[in-house]
Amino acid sequence: MENHLIIEKKEAIGIIAIDRPSKLNALNAEVIEALSGAIKDFHYNPNIRVIILTGSGEKAFVAGADIAAFSKFGPAEGQALASQGQLDLFNLIEQGPTPVIAAINGYALGGGLELAMACHMRLAASTAKMGLPEVSLGLIPGYGGTQRLPQLIGKGRANELIFSGQMIGAQTALEYGLVNKVVALEELMSSAEALALKIAQQSPTAISAAIEAVNAGFDPTQNGYEVEIKAFGNLFGSPDFIEGTTAFLEKRKANFSGKK
Ligand code: COA
């Protein structure tokens, strides 16, 4: 089985590049399994405080789920594809303890844009193109796109993109709030690493609590305010809280111990 990933560690930053250039990094079962494993490894690694996810090459972040792989599927297999993928990869990214930055270096289409949207932040190269073209295949997005796109850009704009299947460029994505920042392609990884470094200096315990509280607000089964109150209170018992407040009072930089 080919792995199709390039994995690198740069101090506290874990970098994963999806590397299947002949198919524009399209997500097949092997890529999803490998990505899921790599993300889990980084979640469990106490030294990795931020993950950057990108595509190898200059053309594509990920051009979608692998159309050839599912073209003969029936309804039950289609449903299993979506539910397994959401559980194994997309939710794992969104709900894990480690913040994930998507560095969108080219086409982010269908499952590729859904993958970027499951990440906590998105930076895009000025040449990137994004869209959810599933309706052109007689499908709808199945990796959370109908939920996360409206959360990020509002229902009207999300409906327009989902119903028309049209692609938008990086600048429009920035205006819509779909990406946090647009930079030249050559500066994409250095910008993502600069952001990752800032995040890596903060309390990892607090950041994972923030991920949980923010996500709770988008989960209809939870009360986000209550989750926030509980997580806020719990942090008063954490070594990072002692270190952070002591460092402030001693007028020095905090040195947080690492992820749990
Ligand atoms: N699934 C499977 N293979 C894909 C793919 C996908 N989502 N996206 C691209 N590829 C493959 C192409 O089939 C082609 O393979 P081949 O050389 O063996 O024929 C290769 O990647 C290069 O793509 P190509 O279409 O030749 O590049 P292009 O520059 O002409 O067009 C895109 C680029 C992104 C516009 C076009 O590839 C495309 O529309 N891809 C599908 C996007 C999509 O619908 N994604 C949602 C899937 S749910």
Tab-separated table of C-alpha atoms and ligand atoms in Angstrom:
chain	number	residue	atom	x	y	z
A	1	MET	CA	0.000	0.000	0.000
A	2	GLU	CA	1.357	3.380	-0.967
A	3	ASN	CA	1.360	5.935	1.769
A	4	HIS	CA	1.113	9.131	-0.347
A	5	LEU	CA	2.227	11.407	2.478
A	6	ILE	CA	5.366	13.436	3.142
A	7	ILE	CA	5.730	13.961	6.875
A	8	GLU	CA	8.148	16.350	8.513
A	9	LYS	CA	8.708	17.599	12.063
A	10	LYS	CA	10.101	21.083	12.625
A	11	GLU	CA	10.472	21.494	16.390
A	12	ALA	CA	6.895	21.779	17.706
A	13	ILE	CA	5.316	21.814	14.233
A	14	GLY	CA	4.209	18.662	12.417
A	15	ILE	CA	3.895	19.112	8.662
A	16	ILE	CA	1.920	16.695	6.492
A	17	ALA	CA	1.916	17.058	2.694
A	18	ILE	CA	-0.487	14.897	0.702
A	19	ASP	CA	1.611	13.520	-2.118
A	20	ARG	CA	-0.331	11.957	-4.954
A	21	PRO	CA	0.489	14.447	-7.717
A	22	SER	CA	-0.568	12.270	-10.671
A	23	LYS	CA	-4.168	12.480	-9.370
A	24	LEU	CA	-3.926	16.025	-8.004
A	25	ASN	CA	-3.693	14.572	-4.482
A	26	ALA	CA	-7.238	13.143	-4.672
A	27	LEU	CA	-8.332	11.307	-1.532
A	28	ASN	CA	-8.656	7.552	-1.946
A	29	ALA	CA	-8.975	5.005	0.889
A	30	GLU	CA	-5.169	4.681	1.259
A	31	VAL	CA	-4.658	8.447	1.551
A	32	ILE	CA	-7.494	8.782	4.083
A	33	GLU	CA	-6.125	5.930	6.191
A	34	ALA	CA	-2.573	7.272	6.065
A	35	LEU	CA	-3.714	10.809	6.869
A	36	SER	CA	-5.797	9.580	9.767
A	37	GLY	CA	-2.786	7.679	11.147
A	38	ALA	CA	-0.442	10.651	10.731
A	39	ILE	CA	-2.879	13.059	12.429
A	40	LYS	CA	-3.381	10.617	15.316
A	41	ASP	CA	0.401	10.238	15.750
A	42	PHE	CA	0.743	14.001	16.001
A	43	HIS	CA	-2.246	14.302	18.368
A	44	TYR	CA	-0.556	11.784	20.705
A	45	ASN	CA	2.919	13.322	20.357
A	46	PRO	CA	3.380	15.708	23.320
A	47	ASN	CA	6.087	17.646	21.454
A	48	ILE	CA	3.899	18.480	18.446
A	49	ARG	CA	1.785	21.530	19.256
A	50	VAL	CA	0.552	22.538	15.801
A	51	ILE	CA	-0.049	20.619	12.572
A	52	ILE	CA	0.184	22.084	9.068
A	53	LEU	CA	-1.624	20.221	6.315
A	54	THR	CA	-0.807	20.956	2.671
A	55	GLY	CA	-0.611	19.370	-0.764
A	56	SER	CA	2.640	18.536	-2.493
A	57	GLY	CA	3.433	20.351	-5.728
A	58	GLU	CA	2.082	23.662	-6.934
A	59	LYS	CA	-1.136	22.595	-8.582
A	60	ALA	CA	-3.348	21.049	-5.953
A	61	PHE	CA	-4.024	20.969	-2.236
A	62	VAL	CA	-6.515	18.138	-2.839
A	63	ALA	CA	-8.744	17.973	-5.964
A	64	GLY	CA	-11.411	16.023	-4.105
A	65	ALA	CA	-12.361	12.529	-3.160
A	66	ASP	CA	-11.125	10.030	-5.750
A	67	ILE	CA	-13.941	9.923	-8.282
A	68	ALA	CA	-12.646	6.728	-9.936
A	69	ALA	CA	-12.680	4.931	-6.581
A	70	PHE	CA	-16.385	5.564	-5.875
A	71	SER	CA	-17.836	5.659	-9.401
A	72	LYS	CA	-19.333	2.156	-9.099
A	73	PHE	CA	-20.680	2.555	-5.554
A	74	GLY	CA	-24.333	2.067	-4.595
A	75	PRO	CA	-26.241	3.932	-1.819
A	76	ALA	CA	-25.008	1.797	1.112
A	77	GLU	CA	-21.375	2.077	0.020
A	78	GLY	CA	-21.814	5.815	-0.541
A	79	GLN	CA	-23.177	6.277	2.962
A	80	ALA	CA	-20.370	4.184	4.449
A	81	LEU	CA	-17.777	6.218	2.521
A	82	ALA	CA	-19.108	9.470	3.981
A	83	SER	CA	-19.627	8.268	7.559
A	84	GLN	CA	-16.298	6.432	7.768
A	85	GLY	CA	-14.392	9.376	6.273
A	86	GLN	CA	-16.074	11.892	8.578
A	87	LEU	CA	-15.291	9.774	11.621
A	88	ASP	CA	-11.756	8.659	10.723
A	89	LEU	CA	-10.404	11.912	9.358
A	90	PHE	CA	-12.532	15.038	9.258
A	91	ASN	CA	-13.839	14.864	12.838
A	92	LEU	CA	-10.447	13.635	14.024
A	93	ILE	CA	-8.910	16.868	12.729
A	94	GLU	CA	-11.647	19.211	13.951
A	95	GLN	CA	-12.115	17.658	17.381
A	96	GLY	CA	-8.549	16.649	18.219
A	97	PRO	CA	-6.384	18.461	20.782
A	98	THR	CA	-3.851	19.829	18.272
A	99	PRO	CA	-4.665	22.904	16.176
A	100	VAL	CA	-4.416	22.233	12.438
A	101	ILE	CA	-3.630	24.874	9.807
A	102	ALA	CA	-4.525	24.126	6.180
A	103	ALA	CA	-2.000	25.650	3.770
A	104	ILE	CA	-4.009	25.648	0.529
A	105	ASN	CA	-1.464	25.622	-2.265
A	106	GLY	CA	-3.733	25.041	-5.287
A	107	TYR	CA	-7.046	23.355	-6.095
A	108	ALA	CA	-9.094	22.571	-2.971
A	109	LEU	CA	-12.193	20.988	-4.441
A	110	GLY	CA	-14.906	18.758	-3.018
A	111	GLY	CA	-13.342	16.577	-0.313
A	112	GLY	CA	-10.231	18.775	-0.590
A	113	LEU	CA	-12.103	21.905	0.464
A	114	GLU	CA	-13.952	19.850	3.073
A	115	LEU	CA	-10.578	18.732	4.429
A	116	ALA	CA	-9.385	22.350	4.605
A	117	MET	CA	-12.659	23.342	6.310
A	118	ALA	CA	-12.223	20.638	8.964
A	119	CYS	CA	-8.907	22.318	9.865
A	120	HIS	CA	-9.017	25.096	12.470
A	121	MET	CA	-7.492	27.783	10.221
A	122	ARG	CA	-6.849	28.192	6.505
A	123	LEU	CA	-4.138	30.102	4.662
A	124	ALA	CA	-4.276	30.181	0.863
A	125	ALA	CA	-1.827	30.852	-1.929
A	126	SER	CA	-3.071	33.639	-4.211
A	127	THR	CA	-3.278	31.010	-6.981
A	128	ALA	CA	-5.530	28.641	-5.006
A	129	LYS	CA	-8.985	27.750	-6.278
A	130	MET	CA	-11.749	26.418	-4.072
A	131	GLY	CA	-15.165	24.907	-4.621
A	132	LEU	CA	-17.618	22.104	-3.916
A	133	PRO	CA	-18.359	20.696	-7.394
A	134	GLU	CA	-20.166	17.543	-6.213
A	135	VAL	CA	-23.502	18.510	-7.841
A	136	SER	CA	-21.720	18.253	-11.206
A	137	LEU	CA	-21.285	14.537	-10.380
A	138	GLY	CA	-24.876	14.067	-9.207
A	139	LEU	CA	-23.806	14.169	-5.566
A	140	ILE	CA	-23.661	16.553	-2.619
A	141	PRO	CA	-20.626	17.106	-0.387
A	142	GLY	CA	-20.329	14.108	1.968
A	143	TYR	CA	-17.387	14.985	4.183
A	144	GLY	CA	-19.143	17.728	6.155
A	145	GLY	CA	-19.210	20.386	3.420
A	146	THR	CA	-22.929	21.156	3.700
A	147	GLN	CA	-22.390	21.910	7.391
A	148	ARG	CA	-18.977	23.562	7.626
A	149	LEU	CA	-19.275	25.851	4.576
A	150	PRO	CA	-22.423	27.634	5.910
A	151	GLN	CA	-20.723	27.876	9.343
A	152	LEU	CA	-17.758	29.630	7.765
A	153	ILE	CA	-19.337	31.864	5.109
A	154	GLY	CA	-23.077	31.971	5.869
A	155	LYS	CA	-25.965	30.047	4.355
A	156	GLY	CA	-26.644	32.181	1.262
A	157	ARG	CA	-23.099	32.160	-0.064
A	158	ALA	CA	-22.685	28.490	0.843
A	159	ASN	CA	-25.882	27.603	-1.027
A	160	GLU	CA	-24.627	29.499	-4.076
A	161	LEU	CA	-21.305	27.632	-4.093
A	162	ILE	CA	-22.865	24.216	-3.397
A	163	PHE	CA	-25.742	24.576	-5.915
A	164	SER	CA	-23.641	26.055	-8.730
A	165	GLY	CA	-20.532	23.936	-8.105
A	166	GLN	CA	-18.510	26.982	-9.158
A	167	MET	CA	-14.934	27.597	-8.051
A	168	ILE	CA	-13.799	30.779	-6.352
A	169	GLY	CA	-10.309	32.242	-6.230
A	170	ALA	CA	-8.298	32.977	-3.104
A	171	GLN	CA	-9.265	36.667	-2.962
A	172	THR	CA	-12.997	35.905	-3.001
A	173	ALA	CA	-12.418	33.168	-0.420
A	174	LEU	CA	-10.749	35.796	1.785
A	175	GLU	CA	-13.659	38.234	1.350
A	176	TYR	CA	-16.099	35.438	2.248
A	177	GLY	CA	-14.101	34.498	5.377
A	178	LEU	CA	-13.396	31.026	3.998
A	179	VAL	CA	-9.650	31.589	4.412
A	180	ASN	CA	-7.874	33.656	7.054
A	181	LYS	CA	-5.126	35.044	4.842
A	182	VAL	CA	-3.876	35.024	1.239
A	183	VAL	CA	-0.160	35.081	0.444
A	184	ALA	CA	2.060	34.426	-2.571
A	185	LEU	CA	2.546	30.708	-3.223
A	186	GLU	CA	6.271	30.989	-2.398
A	187	GLU	CA	5.389	32.426	1.018
A	188	LEU	CA	2.625	29.971	1.882
A	189	MET	CA	4.617	27.539	4.010
A	190	SER	CA	6.680	30.228	5.751
A	191	SER	CA	3.464	32.117	6.623
A	192	ALA	CA	1.850	28.921	7.916
A	193	GLU	CA	4.959	28.147	9.970
A	194	ALA	CA	5.064	31.696	11.391
A	195	LEU	CA	1.459	31.350	12.553
A	196	ALA	CA	2.172	27.845	13.879
A	197	LEU	CA	5.143	29.152	15.883
A	198	LYS	CA	3.002	31.827	17.549
A	199	ILE	CA	0.431	29.201	18.503
A	200	ALA	CA	3.135	26.766	19.670
A	201	GLN	CA	4.319	29.277	22.287
A	202	GLN	CA	0.925	29.343	24.028
A	203	SER	CA	-0.451	26.850	26.527
A	204	PRO	CA	-1.314	23.620	24.688
A	205	THR	CA	-3.709	22.675	27.482
A	206	ALA	CA	-5.590	25.955	27.043
A	207	ILE	CA	-5.617	25.631	23.246
A	208	SER	CA	-7.139	22.156	23.322
A	209	ALA	CA	-9.793	23.452	25.767
A	210	ALA	CA	-10.485	26.344	23.365
A	211	ILE	CA	-10.920	23.878	20.463
A	212	GLU	CA	-13.439	21.939	22.546
A	213	ALA	CA	-15.393	25.033	23.590
A	214	VAL	CA	-15.520	26.561	20.099
A	215	ASN	CA	-16.640	23.240	18.592
A	216	ALA	CA	-19.334	22.844	21.273
A	217	GLY	CA	-21.036	26.000	20.018
A	218	PHE	CA	-21.572	24.310	16.646
A	219	ASP	CA	-22.822	21.042	18.151
A	220	PRO	CA	-26.606	21.085	18.662
A	221	THR	CA	-26.312	18.454	21.416
A	222	GLN	CA	-24.144	20.721	23.595
A	223	ASN	CA	-24.435	24.137	25.216
A	224	GLY	CA	-21.269	25.961	24.183
A	225	TYR	CA	-21.482	28.462	27.047
A	226	GLU	CA	-21.672	25.665	29.594
A	227	VAL	CA	-18.779	23.807	27.994
A	228	GLU	CA	-16.772	27.050	28.104
A	229	ILE	CA	-17.526	27.656	31.808
A	230	LYS	CA	-16.497	24.114	32.743
A	231	ALA	CA	-13.320	24.144	30.634
A	232	PHE	CA	-12.396	27.620	31.949
A	233	GLY	CA	-12.772	26.396	35.531
A	234	ASN	CA	-10.814	23.190	34.934
A	235	LEU	CA	-7.870	25.135	33.537
A	236	PHE	CA	-7.357	26.775	36.959
A	237	GLY	CA	-6.118	23.360	38.092
A	238	SER	CA	-3.592	22.936	35.279
A	239	PRO	CA	0.221	23.238	35.475
A	240	ASP	CA	0.036	25.560	32.433
A	241	PHE	CA	-2.120	27.997	34.439
A	242	ILE	CA	0.450	28.045	37.258
A	243	GLU	CA	3.289	28.514	34.768
A	244	GLY	CA	1.445	31.185	32.736
A	245	THR	CA	0.419	33.326	35.708
A	246	THR	CA	3.774	32.861	37.512
A	247	ALA	CA	5.691	33.864	34.365
A	248	PHE	CA	3.529	36.976	34.002
A	249	LEU	CA	4.111	38.027	37.612
A	250	GLU	CA	7.847	37.297	37.317
A	251	LYS	CA	7.942	39.313	34.071
A	252	ARG	CA	9.337	36.418	32.024
A	253	LYS	CA	8.139	34.377	29.080
A	254	ALA	CA	6.049	31.328	29.994
A	255	ASN	CA	7.536	27.949	29.231
A	256	PHE	CA	4.658	25.520	28.860
A	257	SER	CA	5.378	21.875	29.429
A	258	GLY	CA	3.613	20.288	26.458
A	259	LYS	CA	0.433	18.552	25.514
A	260	LYS	CA	-1.118	16.003	27.849
B	1	COA	N1	-10.572	12.069	-8.440
B	1	COA	C1	-9.841	11.252	-9.218
B	1	COA	N2	-8.927	11.701	-10.089
B	1	COA	C2	-8.768	13.025	-10.190
B	1	COA	C3	-9.497	13.940	-9.415
B	1	COA	C4	-10.433	13.405	-8.508
B	1	COA	N3	-11.168	14.173	-7.708
B	1	COA	N4	-9.116	15.188	-9.756
B	1	COA	C5	-8.184	15.062	-10.702
B	1	COA	N5	-7.952	13.767	-10.969
B	1	COA	C6	-6.995	13.177	-11.921
B	1	COA	C7	-7.499	13.306	-13.345
B	1	COA	O1	-8.409	12.263	-13.654
B	1	COA	C8	-6.188	13.176	-14.105
B	1	COA	O2	-5.795	11.830	-14.110
B	1	COA	P1	-5.251	11.145	-15.493
B	1	COA	O3	-4.067	11.985	-15.870
B	1	COA	O4	-4.888	9.759	-15.069
B	1	COA	O5	-6.362	11.251	-16.461
B	1	COA	C9	-5.207	13.912	-13.191
B	1	COA	O6	-5.800	13.917	-11.903
B	1	COA	C10	-4.954	15.346	-13.602
B	1	COA	O7	-6.217	16.021	-13.663
B	1	COA	P2	-6.718	16.802	-14.991
B	1	COA	O8	-8.215	16.816	-14.956
B	1	COA	O9	-6.095	16.238	-16.210
B	1	COA	O10	-6.124	18.250	-14.698
B	1	COA	P3	-6.692	19.633	-15.230
B	1	COA	O11	-5.648	20.643	-14.924
B	1	COA	O12	-7.154	19.507	-16.641
B	1	COA	O13	-8.016	19.931	-14.339
B	1	COA	C11	-9.289	20.015	-12.293
B	1	COA	C12	-7.898	20.147	-12.962
B	1	COA	C13	-9.080	20.084	-10.791
B	1	COA	C14	-10.189	21.185	-12.738
B	1	COA	C15	-9.938	18.678	-12.700
B	1	COA	O14	-8.995	17.644	-12.460
B	1	COA	C16	-11.197	18.327	-11.952
B	1	COA	O15	-12.246	18.895	-12.242
B	1	COA	N6	-11.117	17.383	-11.000
B	1	COA	C17	-12.260	16.888	-10.286
B	1	COA	C18	-12.712	17.871	-9.234
B	1	COA	C19	-13.938	17.364	-8.503
B	1	COA	O16	-15.006	17.193	-9.051
B	1	COA	N7	-13.771	17.099	-7.197
B	1	COA	C20	-14.820	16.682	-6.349
B	1	COA	C21	-14.827	15.211	-6.227
B	1	COA	S1	-16.105	14.708	-5.081
